Coordinates of C-alpha atoms in Angstrom, one line a residue:
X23 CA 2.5 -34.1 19.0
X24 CA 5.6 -32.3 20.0
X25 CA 7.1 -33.5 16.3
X26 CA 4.0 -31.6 14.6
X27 CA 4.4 -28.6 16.9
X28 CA 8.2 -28.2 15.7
X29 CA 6.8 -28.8 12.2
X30 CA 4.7 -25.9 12.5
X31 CA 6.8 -23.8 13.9
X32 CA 9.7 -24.0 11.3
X33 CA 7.7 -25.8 8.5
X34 CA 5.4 -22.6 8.4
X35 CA 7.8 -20.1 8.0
X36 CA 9.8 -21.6 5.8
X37 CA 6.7 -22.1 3.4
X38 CA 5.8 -18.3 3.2
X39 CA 9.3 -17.8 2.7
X40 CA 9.6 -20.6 -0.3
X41 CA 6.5 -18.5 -1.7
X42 CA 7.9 -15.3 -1.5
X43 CA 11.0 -16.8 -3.6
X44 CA 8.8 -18.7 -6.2
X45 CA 6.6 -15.5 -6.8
X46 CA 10.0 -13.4 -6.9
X47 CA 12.1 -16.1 -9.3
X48 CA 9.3 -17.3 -11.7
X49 CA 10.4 -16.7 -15.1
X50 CA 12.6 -13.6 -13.7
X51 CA 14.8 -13.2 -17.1
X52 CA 11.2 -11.7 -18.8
X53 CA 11.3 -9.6 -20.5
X54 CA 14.8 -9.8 -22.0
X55 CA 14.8 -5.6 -21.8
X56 CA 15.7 -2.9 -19.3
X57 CA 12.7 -1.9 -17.5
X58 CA 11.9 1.2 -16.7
X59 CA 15.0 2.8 -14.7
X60 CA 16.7 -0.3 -15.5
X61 CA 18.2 1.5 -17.9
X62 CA 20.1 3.8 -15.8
X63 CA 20.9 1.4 -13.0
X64 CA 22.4 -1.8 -14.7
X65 CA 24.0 0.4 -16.9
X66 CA 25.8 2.5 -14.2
X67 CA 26.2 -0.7 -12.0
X68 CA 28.1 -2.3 -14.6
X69 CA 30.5 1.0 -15.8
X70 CA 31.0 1.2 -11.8
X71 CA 32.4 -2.4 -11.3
X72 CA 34.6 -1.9 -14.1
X73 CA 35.9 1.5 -13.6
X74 CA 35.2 2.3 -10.2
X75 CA 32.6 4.7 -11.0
X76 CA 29.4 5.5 -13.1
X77 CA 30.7 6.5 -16.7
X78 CA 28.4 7.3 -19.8
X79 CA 27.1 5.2 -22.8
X80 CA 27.0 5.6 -26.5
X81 CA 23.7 6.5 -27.7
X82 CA 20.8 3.6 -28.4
X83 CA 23.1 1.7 -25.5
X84 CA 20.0 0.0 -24.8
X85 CA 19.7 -2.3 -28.1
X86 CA 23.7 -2.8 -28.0
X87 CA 23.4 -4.0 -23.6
X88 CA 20.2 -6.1 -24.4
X89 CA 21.7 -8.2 -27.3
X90 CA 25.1 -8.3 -25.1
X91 CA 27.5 -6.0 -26.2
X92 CA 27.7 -5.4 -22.3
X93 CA 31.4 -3.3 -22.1
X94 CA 30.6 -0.2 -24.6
X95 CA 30.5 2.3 -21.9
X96 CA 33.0 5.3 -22.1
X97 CA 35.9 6.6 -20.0
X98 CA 34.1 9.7 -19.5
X99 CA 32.1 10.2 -15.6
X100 CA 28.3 10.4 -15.4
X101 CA 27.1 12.2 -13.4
X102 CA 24.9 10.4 -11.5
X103 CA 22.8 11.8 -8.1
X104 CA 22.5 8.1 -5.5
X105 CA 24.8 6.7 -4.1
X106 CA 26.6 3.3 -5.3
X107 CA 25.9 0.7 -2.8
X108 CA 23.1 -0.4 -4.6
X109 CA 24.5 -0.4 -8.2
X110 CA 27.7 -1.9 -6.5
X111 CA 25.2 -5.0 -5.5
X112 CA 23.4 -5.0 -8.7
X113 CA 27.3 -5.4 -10.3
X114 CA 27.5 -8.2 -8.3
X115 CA 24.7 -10.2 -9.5
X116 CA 25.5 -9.4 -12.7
X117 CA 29.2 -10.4 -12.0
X118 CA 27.8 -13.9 -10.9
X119 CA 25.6 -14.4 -13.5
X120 CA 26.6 -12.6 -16.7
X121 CA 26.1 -8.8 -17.4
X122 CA 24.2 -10.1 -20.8
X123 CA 21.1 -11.7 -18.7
X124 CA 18.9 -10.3 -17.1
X125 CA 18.7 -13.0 -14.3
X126 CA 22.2 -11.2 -13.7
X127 CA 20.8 -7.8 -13.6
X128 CA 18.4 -8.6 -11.1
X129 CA 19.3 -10.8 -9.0
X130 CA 20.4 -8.7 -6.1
X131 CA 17.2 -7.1 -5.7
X132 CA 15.1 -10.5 -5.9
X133 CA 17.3 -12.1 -3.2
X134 CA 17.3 -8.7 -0.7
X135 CA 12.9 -9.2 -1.6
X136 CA 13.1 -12.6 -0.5
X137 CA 15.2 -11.8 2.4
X138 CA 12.8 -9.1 3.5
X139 CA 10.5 -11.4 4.2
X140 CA 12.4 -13.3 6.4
X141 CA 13.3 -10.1 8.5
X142 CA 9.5 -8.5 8.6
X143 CA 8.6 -11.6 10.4
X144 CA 11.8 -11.5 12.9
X145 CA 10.5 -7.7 13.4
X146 CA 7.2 -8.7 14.2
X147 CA 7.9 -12.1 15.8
X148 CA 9.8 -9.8 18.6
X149 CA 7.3 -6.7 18.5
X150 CA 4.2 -8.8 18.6
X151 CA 5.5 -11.6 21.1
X152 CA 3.4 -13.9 18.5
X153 CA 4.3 -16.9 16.1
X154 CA 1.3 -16.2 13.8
X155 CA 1.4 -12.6 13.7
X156 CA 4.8 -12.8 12.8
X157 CA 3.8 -15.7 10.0
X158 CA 0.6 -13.4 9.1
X159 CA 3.0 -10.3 8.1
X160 CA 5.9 -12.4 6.6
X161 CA 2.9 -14.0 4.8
X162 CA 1.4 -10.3 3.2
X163 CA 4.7 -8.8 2.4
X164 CA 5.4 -12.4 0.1
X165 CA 2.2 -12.1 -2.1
X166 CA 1.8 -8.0 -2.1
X167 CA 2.2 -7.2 -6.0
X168 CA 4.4 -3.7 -5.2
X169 CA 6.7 -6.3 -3.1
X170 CA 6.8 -8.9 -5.7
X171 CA 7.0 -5.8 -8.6
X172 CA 10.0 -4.2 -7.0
X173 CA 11.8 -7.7 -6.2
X174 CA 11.7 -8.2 -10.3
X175 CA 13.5 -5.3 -11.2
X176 CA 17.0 -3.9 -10.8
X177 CA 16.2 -0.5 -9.2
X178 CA 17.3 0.9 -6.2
X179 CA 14.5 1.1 -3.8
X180 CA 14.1 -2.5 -2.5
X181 CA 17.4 -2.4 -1.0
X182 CA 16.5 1.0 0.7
X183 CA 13.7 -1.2 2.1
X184 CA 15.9 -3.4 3.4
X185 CA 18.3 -2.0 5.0
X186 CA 15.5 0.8 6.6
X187 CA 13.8 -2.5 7.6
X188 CA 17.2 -3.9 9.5
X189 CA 18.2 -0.9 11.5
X190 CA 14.5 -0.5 12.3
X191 CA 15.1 -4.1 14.0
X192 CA 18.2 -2.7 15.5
X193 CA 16.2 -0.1 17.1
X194 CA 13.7 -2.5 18.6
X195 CA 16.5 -4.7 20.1
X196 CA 17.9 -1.7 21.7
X197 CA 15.1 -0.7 23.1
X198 CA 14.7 -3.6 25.4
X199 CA 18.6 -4.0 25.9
X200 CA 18.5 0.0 27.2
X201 CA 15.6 -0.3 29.1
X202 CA 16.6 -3.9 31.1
X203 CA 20.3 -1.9 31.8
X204 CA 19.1 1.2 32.7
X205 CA 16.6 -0.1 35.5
X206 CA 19.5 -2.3 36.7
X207 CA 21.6 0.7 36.5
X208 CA 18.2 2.7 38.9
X209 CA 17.5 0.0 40.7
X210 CA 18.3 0.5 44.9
X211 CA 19.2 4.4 44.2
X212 CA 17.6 7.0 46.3
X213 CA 17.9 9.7 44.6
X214 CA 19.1 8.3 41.3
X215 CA 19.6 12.2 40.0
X216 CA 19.8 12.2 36.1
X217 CA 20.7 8.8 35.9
X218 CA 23.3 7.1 34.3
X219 CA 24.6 7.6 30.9
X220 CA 24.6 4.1 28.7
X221 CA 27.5 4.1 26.3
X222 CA 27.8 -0.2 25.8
X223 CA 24.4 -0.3 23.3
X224 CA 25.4 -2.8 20.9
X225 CA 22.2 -2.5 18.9
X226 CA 22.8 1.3 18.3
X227 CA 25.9 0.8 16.5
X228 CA 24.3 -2.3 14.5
X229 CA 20.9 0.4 13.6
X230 CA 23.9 3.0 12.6
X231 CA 25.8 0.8 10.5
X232 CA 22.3 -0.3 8.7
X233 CA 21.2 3.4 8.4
X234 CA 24.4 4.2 6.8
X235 CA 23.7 1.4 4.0
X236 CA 20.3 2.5 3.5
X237 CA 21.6 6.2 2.8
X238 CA 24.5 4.8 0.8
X239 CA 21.6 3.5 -1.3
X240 CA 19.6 6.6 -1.5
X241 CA 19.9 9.6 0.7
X242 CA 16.3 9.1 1.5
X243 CA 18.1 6.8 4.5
X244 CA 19.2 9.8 6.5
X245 CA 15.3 10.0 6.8
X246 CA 15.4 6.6 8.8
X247 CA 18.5 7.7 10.6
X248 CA 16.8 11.1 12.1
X249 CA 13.7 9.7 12.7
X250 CA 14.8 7.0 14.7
X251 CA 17.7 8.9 16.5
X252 CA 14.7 11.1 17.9
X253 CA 12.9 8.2 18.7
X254 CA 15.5 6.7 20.9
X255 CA 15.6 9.8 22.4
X256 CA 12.1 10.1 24.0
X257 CA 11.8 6.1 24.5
X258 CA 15.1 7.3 26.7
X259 CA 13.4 10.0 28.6
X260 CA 10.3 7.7 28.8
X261 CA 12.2 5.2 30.4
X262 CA 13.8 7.5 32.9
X263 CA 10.2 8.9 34.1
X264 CA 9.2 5.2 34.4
X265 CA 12.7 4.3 36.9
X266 CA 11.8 7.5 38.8
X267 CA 14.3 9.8 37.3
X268 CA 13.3 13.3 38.9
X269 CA 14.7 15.9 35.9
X270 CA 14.0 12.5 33.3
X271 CA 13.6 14.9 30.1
X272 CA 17.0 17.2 30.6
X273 CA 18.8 14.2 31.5
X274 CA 17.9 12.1 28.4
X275 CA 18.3 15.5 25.7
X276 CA 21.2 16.5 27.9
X277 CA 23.1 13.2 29.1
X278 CA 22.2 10.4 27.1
X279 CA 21.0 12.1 23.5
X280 CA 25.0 13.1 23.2
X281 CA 26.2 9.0 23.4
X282 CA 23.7 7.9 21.5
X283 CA 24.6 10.6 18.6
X284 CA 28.0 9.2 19.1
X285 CA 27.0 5.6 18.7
X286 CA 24.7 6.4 16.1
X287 CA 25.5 8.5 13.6
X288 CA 29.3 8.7 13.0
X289 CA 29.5 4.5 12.2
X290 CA 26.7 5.8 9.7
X291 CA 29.0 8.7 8.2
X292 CA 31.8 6.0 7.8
X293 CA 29.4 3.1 6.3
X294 CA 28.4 6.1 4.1
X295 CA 31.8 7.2 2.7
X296 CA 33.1 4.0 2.8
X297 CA 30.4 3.0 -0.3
X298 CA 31.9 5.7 -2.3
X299 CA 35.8 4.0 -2.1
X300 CA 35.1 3.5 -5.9
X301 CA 34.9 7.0 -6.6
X302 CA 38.1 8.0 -4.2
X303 CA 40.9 5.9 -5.3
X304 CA 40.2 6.0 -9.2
X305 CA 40.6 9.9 -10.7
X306 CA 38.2 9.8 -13.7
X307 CA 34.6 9.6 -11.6
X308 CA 32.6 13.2 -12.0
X309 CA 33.8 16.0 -9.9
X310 CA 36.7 14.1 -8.7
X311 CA 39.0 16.6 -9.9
X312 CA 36.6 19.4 -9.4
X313 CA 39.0 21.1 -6.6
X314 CA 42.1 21.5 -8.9
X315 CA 40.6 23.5 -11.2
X316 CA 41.5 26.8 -11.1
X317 CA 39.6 29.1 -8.7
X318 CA 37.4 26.3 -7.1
X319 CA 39.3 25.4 -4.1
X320 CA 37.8 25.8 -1.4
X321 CA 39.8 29.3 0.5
X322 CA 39.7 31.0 4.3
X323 CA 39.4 29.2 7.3
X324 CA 38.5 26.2 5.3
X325 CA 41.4 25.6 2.8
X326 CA 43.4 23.0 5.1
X327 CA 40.5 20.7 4.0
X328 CA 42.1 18.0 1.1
X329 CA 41.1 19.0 -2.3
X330 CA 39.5 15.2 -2.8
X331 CA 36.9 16.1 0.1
X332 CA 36.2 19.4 -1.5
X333 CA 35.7 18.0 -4.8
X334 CA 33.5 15.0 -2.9
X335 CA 31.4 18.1 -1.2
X336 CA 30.8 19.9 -4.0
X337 CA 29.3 16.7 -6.1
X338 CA 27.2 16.5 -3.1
X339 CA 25.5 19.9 -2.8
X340 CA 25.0 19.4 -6.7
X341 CA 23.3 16.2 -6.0
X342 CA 21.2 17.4 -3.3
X343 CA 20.3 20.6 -6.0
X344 CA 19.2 18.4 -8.1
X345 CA 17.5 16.3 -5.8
X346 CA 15.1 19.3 -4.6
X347 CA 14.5 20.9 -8.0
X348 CA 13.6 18.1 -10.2
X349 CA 10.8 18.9 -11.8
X350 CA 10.9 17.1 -14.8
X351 CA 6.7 16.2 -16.0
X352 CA 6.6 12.1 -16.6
X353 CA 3.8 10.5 -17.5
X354 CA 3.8 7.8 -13.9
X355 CA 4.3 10.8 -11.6
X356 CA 2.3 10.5 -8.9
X357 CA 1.7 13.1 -6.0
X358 CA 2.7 12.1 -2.7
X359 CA -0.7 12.9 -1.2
X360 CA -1.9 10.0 -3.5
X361 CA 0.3 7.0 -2.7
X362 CA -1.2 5.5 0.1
X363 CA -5.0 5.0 -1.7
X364 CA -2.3 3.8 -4.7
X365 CA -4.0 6.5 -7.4
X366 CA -1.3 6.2 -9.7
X367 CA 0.7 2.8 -9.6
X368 CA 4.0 2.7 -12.1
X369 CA 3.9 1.2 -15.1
X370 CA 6.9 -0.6 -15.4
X371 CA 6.7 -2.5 -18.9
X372 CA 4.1 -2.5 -21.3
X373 CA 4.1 -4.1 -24.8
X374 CA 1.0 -4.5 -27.0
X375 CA 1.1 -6.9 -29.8
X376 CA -1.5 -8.6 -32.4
X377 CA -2.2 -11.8 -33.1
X378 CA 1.3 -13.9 -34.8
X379 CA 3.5 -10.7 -33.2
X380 CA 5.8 -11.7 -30.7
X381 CA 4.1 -15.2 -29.7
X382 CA 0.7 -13.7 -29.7
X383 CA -2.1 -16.0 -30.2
X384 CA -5.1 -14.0 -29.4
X385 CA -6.0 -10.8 -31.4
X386 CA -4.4 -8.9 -29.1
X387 CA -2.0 -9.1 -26.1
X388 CA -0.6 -7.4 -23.6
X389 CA 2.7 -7.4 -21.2
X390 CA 3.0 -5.7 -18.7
X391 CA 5.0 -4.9 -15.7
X392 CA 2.8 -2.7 -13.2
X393 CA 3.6 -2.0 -9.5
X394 CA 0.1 -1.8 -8.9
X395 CA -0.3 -3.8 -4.7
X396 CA -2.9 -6.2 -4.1
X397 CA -5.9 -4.0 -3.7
X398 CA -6.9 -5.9 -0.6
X399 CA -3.3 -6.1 1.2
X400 CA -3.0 -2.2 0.6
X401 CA -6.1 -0.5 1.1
X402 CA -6.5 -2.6 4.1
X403 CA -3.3 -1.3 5.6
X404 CA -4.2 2.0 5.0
X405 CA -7.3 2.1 6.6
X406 CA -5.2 0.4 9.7
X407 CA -2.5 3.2 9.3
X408 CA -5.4 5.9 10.1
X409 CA -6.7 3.6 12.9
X410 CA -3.1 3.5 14.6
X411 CA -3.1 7.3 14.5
X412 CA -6.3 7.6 15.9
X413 CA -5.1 4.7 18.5
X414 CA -1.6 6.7 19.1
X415 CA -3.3 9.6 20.1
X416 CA -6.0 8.3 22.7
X417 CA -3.3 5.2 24.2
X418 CA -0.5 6.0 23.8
X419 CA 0.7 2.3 22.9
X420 CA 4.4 2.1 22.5
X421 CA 4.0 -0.7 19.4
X422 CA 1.4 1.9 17.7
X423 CA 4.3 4.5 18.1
X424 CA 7.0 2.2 17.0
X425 CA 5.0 1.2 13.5
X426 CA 4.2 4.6 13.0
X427 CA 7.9 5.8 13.3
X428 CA 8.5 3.8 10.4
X429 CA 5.5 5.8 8.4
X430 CA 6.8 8.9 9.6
X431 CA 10.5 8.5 8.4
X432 CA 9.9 6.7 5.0
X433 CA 6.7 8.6 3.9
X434 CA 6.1 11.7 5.8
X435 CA 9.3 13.4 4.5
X436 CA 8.0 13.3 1.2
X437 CA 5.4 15.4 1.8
X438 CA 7.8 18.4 1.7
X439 CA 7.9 17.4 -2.0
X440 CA 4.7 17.8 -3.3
X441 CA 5.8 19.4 -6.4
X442 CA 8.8 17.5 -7.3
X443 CA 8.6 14.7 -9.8
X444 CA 8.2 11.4 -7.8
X445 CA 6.6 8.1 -7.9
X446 CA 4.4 5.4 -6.4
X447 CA 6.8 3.3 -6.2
X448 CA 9.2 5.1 -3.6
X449 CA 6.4 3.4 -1.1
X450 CA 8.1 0.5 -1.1
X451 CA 10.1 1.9 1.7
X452 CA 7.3 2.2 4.1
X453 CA 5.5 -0.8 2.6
X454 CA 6.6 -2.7 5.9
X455 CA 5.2 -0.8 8.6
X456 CA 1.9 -0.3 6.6
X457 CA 1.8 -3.9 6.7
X458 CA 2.9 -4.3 10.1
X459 CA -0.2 -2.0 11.2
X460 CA -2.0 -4.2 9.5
X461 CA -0.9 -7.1 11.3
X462 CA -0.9 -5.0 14.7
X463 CA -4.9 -4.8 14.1
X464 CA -5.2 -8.2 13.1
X465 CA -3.7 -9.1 16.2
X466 CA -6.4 -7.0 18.1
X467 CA -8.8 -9.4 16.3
X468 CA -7.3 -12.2 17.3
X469 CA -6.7 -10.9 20.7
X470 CA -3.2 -11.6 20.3
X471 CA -1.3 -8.3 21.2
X472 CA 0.6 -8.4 24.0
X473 CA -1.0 -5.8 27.0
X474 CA -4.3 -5.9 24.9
X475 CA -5.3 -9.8 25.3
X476 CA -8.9 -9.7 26.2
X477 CA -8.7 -11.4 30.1
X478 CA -10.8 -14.7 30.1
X479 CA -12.6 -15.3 33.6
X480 CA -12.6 -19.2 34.7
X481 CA -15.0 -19.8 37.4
X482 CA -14.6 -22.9 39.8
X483 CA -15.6 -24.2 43.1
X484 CA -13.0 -22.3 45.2
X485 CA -12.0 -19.3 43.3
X486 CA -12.2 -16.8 40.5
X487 CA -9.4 -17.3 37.9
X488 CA -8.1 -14.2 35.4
X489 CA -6.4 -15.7 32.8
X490 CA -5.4 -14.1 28.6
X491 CA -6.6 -15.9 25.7
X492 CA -4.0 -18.4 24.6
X493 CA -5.6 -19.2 21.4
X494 CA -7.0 -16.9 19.0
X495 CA -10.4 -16.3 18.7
X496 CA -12.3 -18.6 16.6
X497 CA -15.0 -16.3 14.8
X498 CA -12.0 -13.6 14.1
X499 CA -9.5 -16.3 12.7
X500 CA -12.1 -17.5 10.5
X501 CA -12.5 -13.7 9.5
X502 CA -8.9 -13.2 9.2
X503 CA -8.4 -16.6 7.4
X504 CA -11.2 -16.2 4.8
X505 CA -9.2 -12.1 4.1
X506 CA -5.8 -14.0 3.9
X507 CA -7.5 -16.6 1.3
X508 CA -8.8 -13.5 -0.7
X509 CA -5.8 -11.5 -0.8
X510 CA -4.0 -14.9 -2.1
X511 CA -6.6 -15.0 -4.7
X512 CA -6.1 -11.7 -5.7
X513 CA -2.5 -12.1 -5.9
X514 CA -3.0 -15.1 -8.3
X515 CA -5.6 -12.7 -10.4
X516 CA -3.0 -9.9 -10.7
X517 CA 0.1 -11.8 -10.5
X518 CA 0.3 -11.8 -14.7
X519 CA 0.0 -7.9 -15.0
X520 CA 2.7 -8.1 -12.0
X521 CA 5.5 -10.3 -14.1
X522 CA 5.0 -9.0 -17.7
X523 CA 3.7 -12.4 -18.9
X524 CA 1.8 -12.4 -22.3
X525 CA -2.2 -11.8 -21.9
X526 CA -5.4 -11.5 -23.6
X527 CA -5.5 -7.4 -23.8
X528 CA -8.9 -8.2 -22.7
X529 CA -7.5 -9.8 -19.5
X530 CA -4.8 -6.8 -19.1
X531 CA -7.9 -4.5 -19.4
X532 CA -9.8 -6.6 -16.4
X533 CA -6.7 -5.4 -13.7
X534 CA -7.5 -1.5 -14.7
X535 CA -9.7 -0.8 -11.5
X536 CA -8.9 2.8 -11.9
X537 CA -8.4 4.8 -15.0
X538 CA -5.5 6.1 -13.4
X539 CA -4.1 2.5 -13.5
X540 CA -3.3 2.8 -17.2

């Protein structure tokens, strides 16, 4: 018994993770063709490993890269508006493997999707207190199409994912390490005043340094990294109230807010320059020499300031220009108001072809790449996410706040956007904690949330017993099991329109749910 229990335990997990990786590796080299924004990504990952930063292409680069004549980029700087950590790991896949393959393009992403996995159900295993809950949302983020979709190609936003995802677990560690040494710190004080202010919080600098690589990804990180620093802020004050602090609020904004700034956000300001090394110790990467030229140095109080900082803060405040005015129509926009009932999914990859083109043997076929989610997985979590708001509101449940922290840093920002050109598949940020929501409810089926366990009286001859349900319930994990065995299905239904394998156009045409889907 106990060597089937420890088979469970590891065997289990291991299996949803061995699924994530087959549904992420199958046939990964298809198509042989840069997908999508492939074709700025690989190419600026691979000019940046050789010259230290993004440089530009000779026209039709595309045909030359694919049939691999890899090293016919320019000299001349690109300018380019994210940061390099993630081209610098795409380089290094393609390092490994051969810039010619496509393997090599993307294997950095599909190994940070697999990983993901494995750290959604550590987040969840120590938010939830519960093996299976932990096993149920490692288990939807492995066969979610938009997870699988985004693990197949060599963009940028998975790894924003991930790294969002592991300071986010930095933050929950934290919050029990602070709250365990500050009612130690209380404990026995009569008038404990303002309290003490914690300066030795591991798990801050760890959720700084992770913050940092998610905005040396995209700047879409320093999202993450204000969100969450005001979130330790009120869990602070909360905790003071709860230990009896008398002035809790002006000693947490006052007292501790400044140390955890300090533990927070400078290791991120370092993490973040420190992925841009590339474009400081080479001299040809745009803007670098921005600062010489005549009349832009910087003058005033300001002119002590080295020029190579200037230069670096001027390529910045064009970035960021950019950033807020691109307005550019494309044909997969979609509105942010839209991306949560997933009107307008991106299409990826399509080729059409007729019957003896390309393999085909039907009269027609399709390939497609389309980072549609499994209707089921998504529009499920959805309906959760406006459930936990509701929930928020009228309990005030610390969990419910922590998942919905996560919404409100990686899609809540956007909103400010509504005009700019964006896309579906930016979700993949806050794909997570819209599953975790998910699995918070499921747990409230299953009566497996901690606090929330529906008390089970036992009666016997001497005395009344209250005791929490140590198993789940059977009628709801029959439920939950038969929705899990749908969602699988649907993932095998959709999983060819996910991977760009060769269809029946008929069969292509069976995924379009929505005409917005073409």
């Amino acid at each position: 018994m106990l060597a089937t229990s420890r088979w469970v335990r590891w065997g289990a997990p291991l299996a949803v993770v061995l699924l994530a990786a087959v549904l992420r590796l199958w046939n990964l080299g298809a198509p042989h063709a840069l997908v999508f924004d492939e074709t700025f990504y690989v190419k600026d990952a691979w000019s940046l490993f050789n010259n230290g930063y993004e440089s530009t292409w000779p026209a039709d680069a595309n045909v030359l890269f694919e049939a691999g004549q890899t090293n016919i980029f320019t000299t001349d700087p690109s300018f380019v508006v994210h940061p390099p950590l993630g081209k610098w790991l795409i380089a290094l896949g393609m390092n490994l493997l051969g810039p010619g393959t496509p393997w090599g393009w993307r294997l950095a992403t599909v190994v940070v999707g697999v990983l993901a996995v494995v750290l959604i159900m550590l987040v969840a295993r120590k938010l939830f207190q519960s093996r299976l809950l932990a096993l149920i949302a490692g288990f939807l983020l492995a066969i979610d199409g938009h997870a699988i979709v985004m693990s197949r190609v060599a963009l940028l936003d998975n790894f924003v994912m991930f790294f969002a995802l592991l300071g986010v677990g930095a933050v929950l560690m934290d919050r029990e390490w602070h709250s365990m040494r500050l009612a130690g710190r209380l404990a026995g004080l009569v008038d404990p005043g303002w309290g003490p202010t914690l300066w030795w919080r591991p798990w801050l600098i760890a959720a700084g340094l992770a913050f940092g690589l998610t905005s040396s990804v995209k700047w879409s990180g320093l999202y993450f990294l204000a969100a969450f620093g005001l979130y330790l802020v009120v869990v602070d004050a909360l905790a003071r109230r709860r230990n009896g602090v008398s002035f809790w609020a002006s000693a947490a904004i006052l007292k501790q807010a400044p140390a955890t700034f300090l533990l927070l956000v400078p290791v991120a300001v370092v993490t973040f320059l420190v992925s841009w090394t590339g474009w400081f110790v080479t001299r040809g990467g745009y803007y670098r020499e921005w600062s010489d030229s005549t009349g832009a140095a910087w003058t005033g109080p300001f002119a002590w300031v080295p020029h190579t900082l200037q230069s670096f803060w001027h390529y910045q405040t064009a970035a960021y220009t950019y950033h807020v005015g691109l307005a550019t129509p494309h044909p997969y926009e979609a509105n942010p108001l839209t991306w949560l009932f997933m009107i307008r999914p991106t299409s990826m990859y399509y080729r059409g072809s007729s019957q003896g083109e390309f393999g085909c043997q039907f009269q027609n076929c399709s390939e497609a790449i389309t980072s549609v989610g499994n209707p089921l997985i998504w529009w499920a979590a959805t309906a959760a996410l406006f459930y936990l708001v509701y929930r928020l509101a009228r309990y005030r449940e610390w969990r419910v706040g922590f998942i919905l922290m996560g919404m409100v840093a990686g899609y809540l920002p956007w909103l400010m956007y509504l005009n700019r050109t964006v896309f579906q598949f930016y979700t993949i940020a806050f794909e997570p904690y819209l599953l975790l929501g998910l699995t918070f409810v499921i747990g409230m089926l299953l009566g497996r949330i901690p606090d929330l366990a529906r008390p089970v009286r036992r009666h016997s001859a001497h005395s009344q017993v209250s005791e929490y349900d140590a198993q789940p319930r059977s009628g709801a994990l029959v439920g939950v099991a038969v929705g899990l065995g749908v969602a699988l299905a649907l993932t095998a239904f959709f999983f060819p329109v996910w991977t760009g394998m060769q269809t029946p156009f008929v069969f292509w045409q069976l995924h379009i749910w929505m005409p917005s889907w073409r």
